[in-house]
Amino acid sequence: MGNEGDSLSHLANPSRYQEMIYRRLGHSGLKVPVISLGLYRNFGESSRFDQAAETILTAFDLGITHFDLANNYGEPNGSAEEFFGQVLRHDLAGYRDELLISTKSGYNMWPGPYGEWLSRKHLIASLDQSLCRLGLDYVDIYYAHRYDPKTPIEETAYALDQVVKQGKALYVGVSNFPAEAIKEIDSFFDALGTPFVGNQLNYSMFLRQPEVDVFPVLEKLIKGAVVYQPLYQGLLTEKYLNDIPGDSRMAQNVDSLSRDQLTQERIKKVQQLARIAKERDQTMAQLAIAWTLRQKSVGSSLIGVSSKQQLIENIASIQNLTFTKDEMDQIELILSN
């Protein structure tokens, strides 16, 4: 395992690790690429298999080792895991030990009282289903996908610890947990010796609340963060500056992205930020991604793409991750007005 063999249908780029930057998640030994690929959209039954597979293989060839899934990703639910499992078997079978595969559970997946939330019953059953769809014996990180205020947090902690001890996950994490819940569950993990790596959360120039509550807790606990939607569902790009493209997620009413989020105030901010990006020889998207990676606890910025071209552009963010004090002051002034 992990060696390139004659039977592989994809021969990975031999220089794939030369450009990508890797960071440790918290104080664990686990390194993540600063850019990771999320398979929330555009990877599943309703997507074009060849195009989506090419995006994944291109990501790997450019040094992305971390591929993030969840039990409910894809259309229908679960299809993203099935799709990624096919790519693994067909193209990346010999590279399993070079891949960091994560999945999550907690949102509604099947009828009845056990189909969602964070009970032991749901977490363990859901992981078994995910492993079946992926065609794997284990995942590298298993996340509790959302905070469950009604299930005792120790039950969730014990269930996540159990799947590690069973060999079904190497590390565990939480996603979208408030600061106090992260502290509470960490105390159980600490007592159990569970390899808890941190929190996956929504963070961008247009959603900065984690700077106030979650990031200080993660830094104190020395836990990592993987941030998603660094482009605020595309608003932190130049895509919407002049009009709403017909093929965009906003035009198609995808998810929670609505036209009322595209305010004149936000358009003005993006125009101003884009000028700073140009001075840095970056696109607006590259600036926004690099900005999320300045946080001390952030190990990786999780991108979602609809094309190979978007992927290549976003990965190029790593060519300039350093901000001068003047640039930070200018960005802060724009965002705070």
Coordinates of C-alpha atoms in Angstrom, one line a residue:
M1 CA 0.0 0.0 0.0
G2 CA 1.1 3.5 -0.7
N3 CA 3.5 2.6 -3.5
E4 CA 2.8 3.2 -7.2
G5 CA 2.1 -0.1 -8.9
D6 CA 1.6 -1.2 -12.4
S7 CA -2.1 -1.8 -11.9
L8 CA -2.9 1.8 -11.2
S9 CA -5.0 3.6 -13.8
H10 CA -3.7 6.9 -12.5
L11 CA 0.0 7.6 -12.2
A12 CA 0.4 10.5 -9.7
N13 CA 2.6 13.5 -10.3
P14 CA 6.0 12.6 -8.8
S15 CA 6.6 16.2 -7.7
R16 CA 3.2 16.5 -6.0
Y17 CA 4.6 17.2 -2.6
Q18 CA 7.2 19.9 -3.6
E19 CA 4.9 22.9 -3.7
M20 CA 2.1 22.2 -1.2
I21 CA 2.5 23.4 2.4
Y22 CA 1.5 21.1 5.3
R23 CA 0.6 22.1 8.8
R24 CA 0.0 20.0 12.0
L25 CA -3.5 20.0 13.3
G26 CA -3.1 21.3 16.8
H27 CA -0.5 19.4 18.8
S28 CA -1.2 16.1 17.0
G29 CA 1.2 14.5 14.7
L30 CA -1.3 14.8 11.8
K31 CA -0.3 17.1 9.0
V32 CA -2.9 18.6 6.7
P33 CA -2.4 20.5 3.4
V34 CA -3.2 24.1 3.9
I35 CA -5.7 23.7 1.1
S36 CA -8.1 20.7 1.3
L37 CA -10.9 19.6 -1.0
G38 CA -14.4 19.3 0.2
L39 CA -16.9 17.1 -1.6
Y40 CA -20.1 18.7 -0.4
R41 CA -21.3 19.7 -3.9
N42 CA -20.4 18.6 -7.5
F43 CA -19.4 15.1 -6.3
G44 CA -22.1 12.6 -6.4
E45 CA -24.8 10.8 -8.4
S46 CA -26.0 13.9 -10.1
S47 CA -22.5 15.1 -11.1
R48 CA -20.5 14.2 -14.2
F49 CA -18.3 11.4 -13.1
D50 CA -15.4 12.0 -15.4
Q51 CA -15.1 15.7 -14.7
A52 CA -15.5 15.3 -11.0
A53 CA -12.9 12.4 -10.9
E54 CA -10.5 14.6 -12.9
T55 CA -10.9 17.3 -10.3
I56 CA -10.0 14.9 -7.5
L57 CA -7.0 13.5 -9.3
T58 CA -5.7 17.0 -10.2
A59 CA -6.0 17.9 -6.5
F60 CA -3.9 14.9 -5.5
D61 CA -1.4 15.7 -8.2
L62 CA -1.0 19.2 -6.8
G63 CA -0.3 18.0 -3.3
I64 CA -3.8 18.0 -1.7
T65 CA -4.0 14.8 0.4
H66 CA -7.0 15.7 2.5
F67 CA -10.5 15.0 1.1
D68 CA -13.4 15.9 3.3
L69 CA -16.8 14.1 3.1
A70 CA -19.9 13.6 5.2
N71 CA -22.7 11.0 5.3
N72 CA -25.2 13.5 3.8
Y73 CA -23.0 14.9 1.0
G74 CA -24.0 14.6 -2.6
E75 CA -27.4 14.3 -4.2
P76 CA -28.9 12.0 -3.0
N77 CA -27.4 11.8 0.5
G78 CA -24.5 9.4 0.6
S79 CA -23.7 9.6 -3.1
A80 CA -20.5 11.7 -2.5
E81 CA -19.0 8.9 -0.4
E82 CA -20.1 6.3 -3.0
F83 CA -18.5 8.4 -5.8
F84 CA -15.3 9.0 -3.9
G85 CA -15.1 5.3 -3.1
Q86 CA -15.3 4.6 -6.9
V87 CA -12.4 7.0 -7.6
L88 CA -10.4 5.3 -4.8
R89 CA -10.9 1.9 -6.2
H90 CA -10.4 2.9 -9.9
D91 CA -7.7 5.5 -9.7
L92 CA -6.1 5.8 -6.3
A93 CA -6.1 2.3 -4.8
G94 CA -2.4 2.2 -4.4
Y95 CA -2.3 5.6 -2.7
R96 CA -4.5 5.0 0.3
D97 CA -1.7 5.6 2.8
E98 CA -1.0 9.0 1.2
L99 CA -4.6 10.2 1.6
L100 CA -6.3 11.8 4.5
I101 CA -10.0 11.0 4.2
S102 CA -12.5 12.5 6.7
T103 CA -16.2 12.0 7.0
K104 CA -18.9 13.3 9.4
S105 CA -22.3 12.4 10.8
G106 CA -25.1 14.1 12.7
Y107 CA -27.5 15.4 10.1
N108 CA -30.7 13.5 9.1
M109 CA -29.8 10.4 7.1
W110 CA -32.6 7.8 7.6
P111 CA -36.1 7.6 9.0
G112 CA -36.8 7.3 12.7
P113 CA -35.3 8.5 15.9
Y114 CA -31.8 7.2 15.3
G115 CA -31.2 8.8 11.9
E116 CA -29.6 12.0 13.1
W117 CA -27.9 13.9 16.0
L118 CA -25.1 12.5 18.1
S119 CA -26.2 9.5 20.1
R120 CA -23.9 6.5 20.3
K121 CA -26.5 4.7 18.2
H122 CA -26.4 7.2 15.3
L123 CA -22.7 7.8 15.3
I124 CA -21.6 4.2 15.2
A125 CA -24.3 3.1 12.7
S126 CA -23.6 6.1 10.5
L127 CA -19.8 5.4 10.4
D128 CA -20.5 1.8 9.4
Q129 CA -22.7 3.0 6.6
S130 CA -20.0 5.5 5.5
L131 CA -17.3 2.9 5.4
C132 CA -19.5 0.7 3.3
R133 CA -20.1 3.4 0.8
L134 CA -16.4 4.4 0.7
G135 CA -15.2 0.8 0.5
L136 CA -12.8 1.4 3.4
D137 CA -11.9 -0.3 6.7
Y138 CA -11.3 3.1 8.4
V139 CA -11.4 6.8 7.8
D140 CA -8.6 9.1 9.0
I141 CA -10.9 11.7 10.8
Y142 CA -14.4 11.1 12.0
Y143 CA -16.3 14.2 12.9
A144 CA -19.5 14.9 14.9
H145 CA -21.1 17.1 12.3
R146 CA -23.1 19.5 14.5
Y147 CA -23.6 20.2 18.2
D148 CA -26.4 18.2 19.8
P149 CA -27.8 20.1 22.8
K150 CA -30.0 17.1 23.9
T151 CA -27.5 14.2 23.9
P152 CA -25.1 14.2 26.9
I153 CA -21.8 15.3 25.5
E154 CA -20.0 12.4 27.3
E155 CA -22.1 9.9 25.3
T156 CA -20.9 11.5 22.1
A157 CA -17.3 11.5 23.4
Y158 CA -17.4 7.9 24.4
A159 CA -18.9 6.9 21.0
L160 CA -16.2 8.7 19.1
D161 CA -13.6 7.2 21.4
Q162 CA -15.0 3.7 20.7
V163 CA -14.7 4.0 16.9
V164 CA -11.0 4.8 17.3
K165 CA -10.5 1.8 19.6
Q166 CA -12.3 -0.3 17.1
G167 CA -9.9 0.8 14.3
K168 CA -12.7 2.5 12.3
A169 CA -11.2 6.0 12.7
L170 CA -7.6 7.2 13.4
Y171 CA -8.6 10.6 14.8
V172 CA -11.8 12.3 15.8
G173 CA -13.1 15.9 15.6
V174 CA -16.1 18.0 16.0
S175 CA -17.7 20.4 13.5
N176 CA -19.8 23.6 14.2
F177 CA -19.4 23.2 18.0
P178 CA -19.7 26.3 20.1
A179 CA -16.6 27.2 22.2
E180 CA -18.0 25.9 25.5
A181 CA -18.9 22.5 24.0
I182 CA -15.4 22.2 22.5
K183 CA -13.9 22.7 26.0
E184 CA -16.4 20.2 27.6
I185 CA -15.9 17.4 25.1
D186 CA -12.1 17.9 25.1
S187 CA -12.1 17.2 28.8
F188 CA -13.6 13.8 28.2
F189 CA -11.3 13.1 25.3
D190 CA -8.3 14.1 27.4
A191 CA -9.4 11.6 30.1
L192 CA -9.9 8.8 27.6
G193 CA -6.7 9.5 25.6
T194 CA -8.8 10.0 22.4
P195 CA -6.9 11.5 19.5
F196 CA -9.0 14.6 19.2
V197 CA -7.7 17.0 16.5
G198 CA -10.1 19.9 16.6
N199 CA -13.0 21.7 15.1
Q200 CA -14.3 22.1 11.5
L201 CA -16.1 25.4 11.2
N202 CA -17.4 28.1 8.9
Y203 CA -15.0 31.1 8.6
S204 CA -14.3 33.8 6.1
M205 CA -13.9 37.6 5.7
F206 CA -17.7 37.8 5.8
L207 CA -18.2 35.5 8.8
R208 CA -15.7 36.4 11.6
Q209 CA -17.4 35.3 14.8
P210 CA -14.9 32.4 15.4
E211 CA -12.3 35.1 16.1
V212 CA -14.2 36.1 19.2
D213 CA -15.1 32.7 20.7
V214 CA -13.9 29.5 19.0
F215 CA -10.3 30.4 17.9
P216 CA -9.2 31.5 21.4
V217 CA -10.5 28.2 22.9
L218 CA -8.7 26.1 20.2
E219 CA -5.5 28.0 20.7
K220 CA -5.7 27.5 24.5
L221 CA -6.4 23.7 24.1
I222 CA -3.8 23.5 21.3
K223 CA -6.4 22.0 18.9
G224 CA -6.6 22.6 15.2
A225 CA -9.2 24.2 12.9
V226 CA -10.2 23.2 9.4
V227 CA -12.3 26.1 8.0
Y228 CA -14.9 25.8 5.3
Q229 CA -16.5 28.3 2.9
P230 CA -13.5 30.6 2.9
L231 CA -15.0 32.3 -0.2
Y232 CA -18.4 32.7 1.5
Q233 CA -20.1 30.6 -1.1
G234 CA -18.5 32.5 -3.9
L235 CA -19.3 36.1 -2.7
L236 CA -15.6 36.6 -1.9
T237 CA -14.6 36.2 -5.6
E238 CA -15.1 38.6 -8.5
K239 CA -17.9 36.4 -9.9
Y240 CA -20.8 38.6 -8.7
L241 CA -19.3 42.0 -9.1
N242 CA -21.1 42.9 -12.4
D243 CA -24.0 40.5 -12.5
I244 CA -25.3 37.1 -11.4
P245 CA -24.0 34.5 -13.8
G246 CA -26.7 32.1 -15.0
D247 CA -24.6 29.0 -14.1
S248 CA -23.8 30.3 -10.6
R249 CA -25.1 28.7 -7.4
M250 CA -26.9 31.9 -6.6
A251 CA -28.8 31.9 -9.9
Q252 CA -29.7 28.2 -9.3
N253 CA -30.8 28.9 -5.7
V254 CA -28.4 26.3 -4.3
D255 CA -28.4 25.8 -0.6
S256 CA -28.6 28.9 1.6
L257 CA -27.0 31.2 -1.0
S258 CA -29.6 33.8 -1.9
R259 CA -29.7 37.0 -3.8
D260 CA -30.4 39.1 -0.7
Q261 CA -26.9 38.2 0.5
L262 CA -25.4 40.0 -2.4
T263 CA -25.7 43.5 -1.0
Q264 CA -24.2 46.7 -2.4
E265 CA -22.2 47.0 0.7
R266 CA -20.6 43.6 0.2
I267 CA -20.0 44.3 -3.5
K268 CA -18.2 47.5 -2.6
K269 CA -16.0 45.6 -0.1
V270 CA -15.1 42.9 -2.6
Q271 CA -14.1 45.6 -5.1
Q272 CA -11.8 47.3 -2.6
L273 CA -10.4 43.9 -1.5
A274 CA -9.8 42.9 -5.1
R275 CA -7.5 46.0 -5.5
I276 CA -5.4 44.7 -2.6
A277 CA -5.3 41.3 -4.1
K278 CA -4.1 42.7 -7.4
E279 CA -1.3 44.5 -5.7
R280 CA -0.3 41.1 -4.1
D281 CA -0.5 39.5 -7.6
Q282 CA -3.5 37.4 -6.4
T283 CA -7.1 37.0 -7.5
M284 CA -9.8 38.0 -5.0
A285 CA -10.4 34.3 -4.3
Q286 CA -6.8 33.6 -3.5
L287 CA -6.6 36.6 -1.2
A288 CA -9.7 35.4 0.7
I289 CA -8.3 31.9 1.2
A290 CA -4.9 33.1 2.2
W291 CA -6.5 35.4 4.8
T292 CA -8.2 32.5 6.6
L293 CA -4.9 30.7 6.9
R294 CA -3.3 33.6 8.9
Q295 CA -5.1 32.3 12.0
K296 CA -2.8 30.5 14.4
S297 CA -5.0 27.4 14.9
V298 CA -6.1 27.0 11.3
G299 CA -4.4 24.0 9.7
S300 CA -6.3 24.0 6.4
S301 CA -8.8 26.0 4.4
L302 CA -11.4 23.7 2.9
I303 CA -12.5 24.6 -0.7
G304 CA -15.3 23.4 -2.8
V305 CA -15.0 23.7 -6.5
S306 CA -17.1 23.1 -9.6
S307 CA -14.2 22.9 -12.1
K308 CA -10.6 21.9 -12.5
Q309 CA -9.8 25.6 -13.3
Q310 CA -11.3 26.8 -10.0
L311 CA -9.2 24.2 -8.2
I312 CA -6.0 25.3 -9.8
E313 CA -6.7 28.9 -9.1
N314 CA -7.5 28.3 -5.4
I315 CA -4.5 26.1 -4.8
A316 CA -2.3 28.9 -6.1
S317 CA -3.2 30.9 -2.9
I318 CA -0.3 29.2 -1.3
Q319 CA 2.1 31.2 -3.4
N320 CA 1.5 34.2 -1.1
L321 CA 0.3 33.5 2.4
T322 CA 2.1 36.4 4.1
F323 CA 0.5 39.7 4.8
T324 CA 2.3 42.9 5.7
K325 CA 1.0 45.0 8.6
D326 CA -0.2 47.6 6.1
E327 CA -2.1 45.0 4.1
M328 CA -3.8 43.7 7.3
D329 CA -4.7 47.2 8.4
Q330 CA -6.2 48.0 5.0
I331 CA -8.2 44.7 5.0
E332 CA -9.4 45.3 8.5
L333 CA -10.6 48.8 7.6
I334 CA -12.5 47.6 4.6
L335 CA -14.2 44.7 6.5
S336 CA -15.1 46.8 9.6
N337 CA -16.8 49.6 7.7

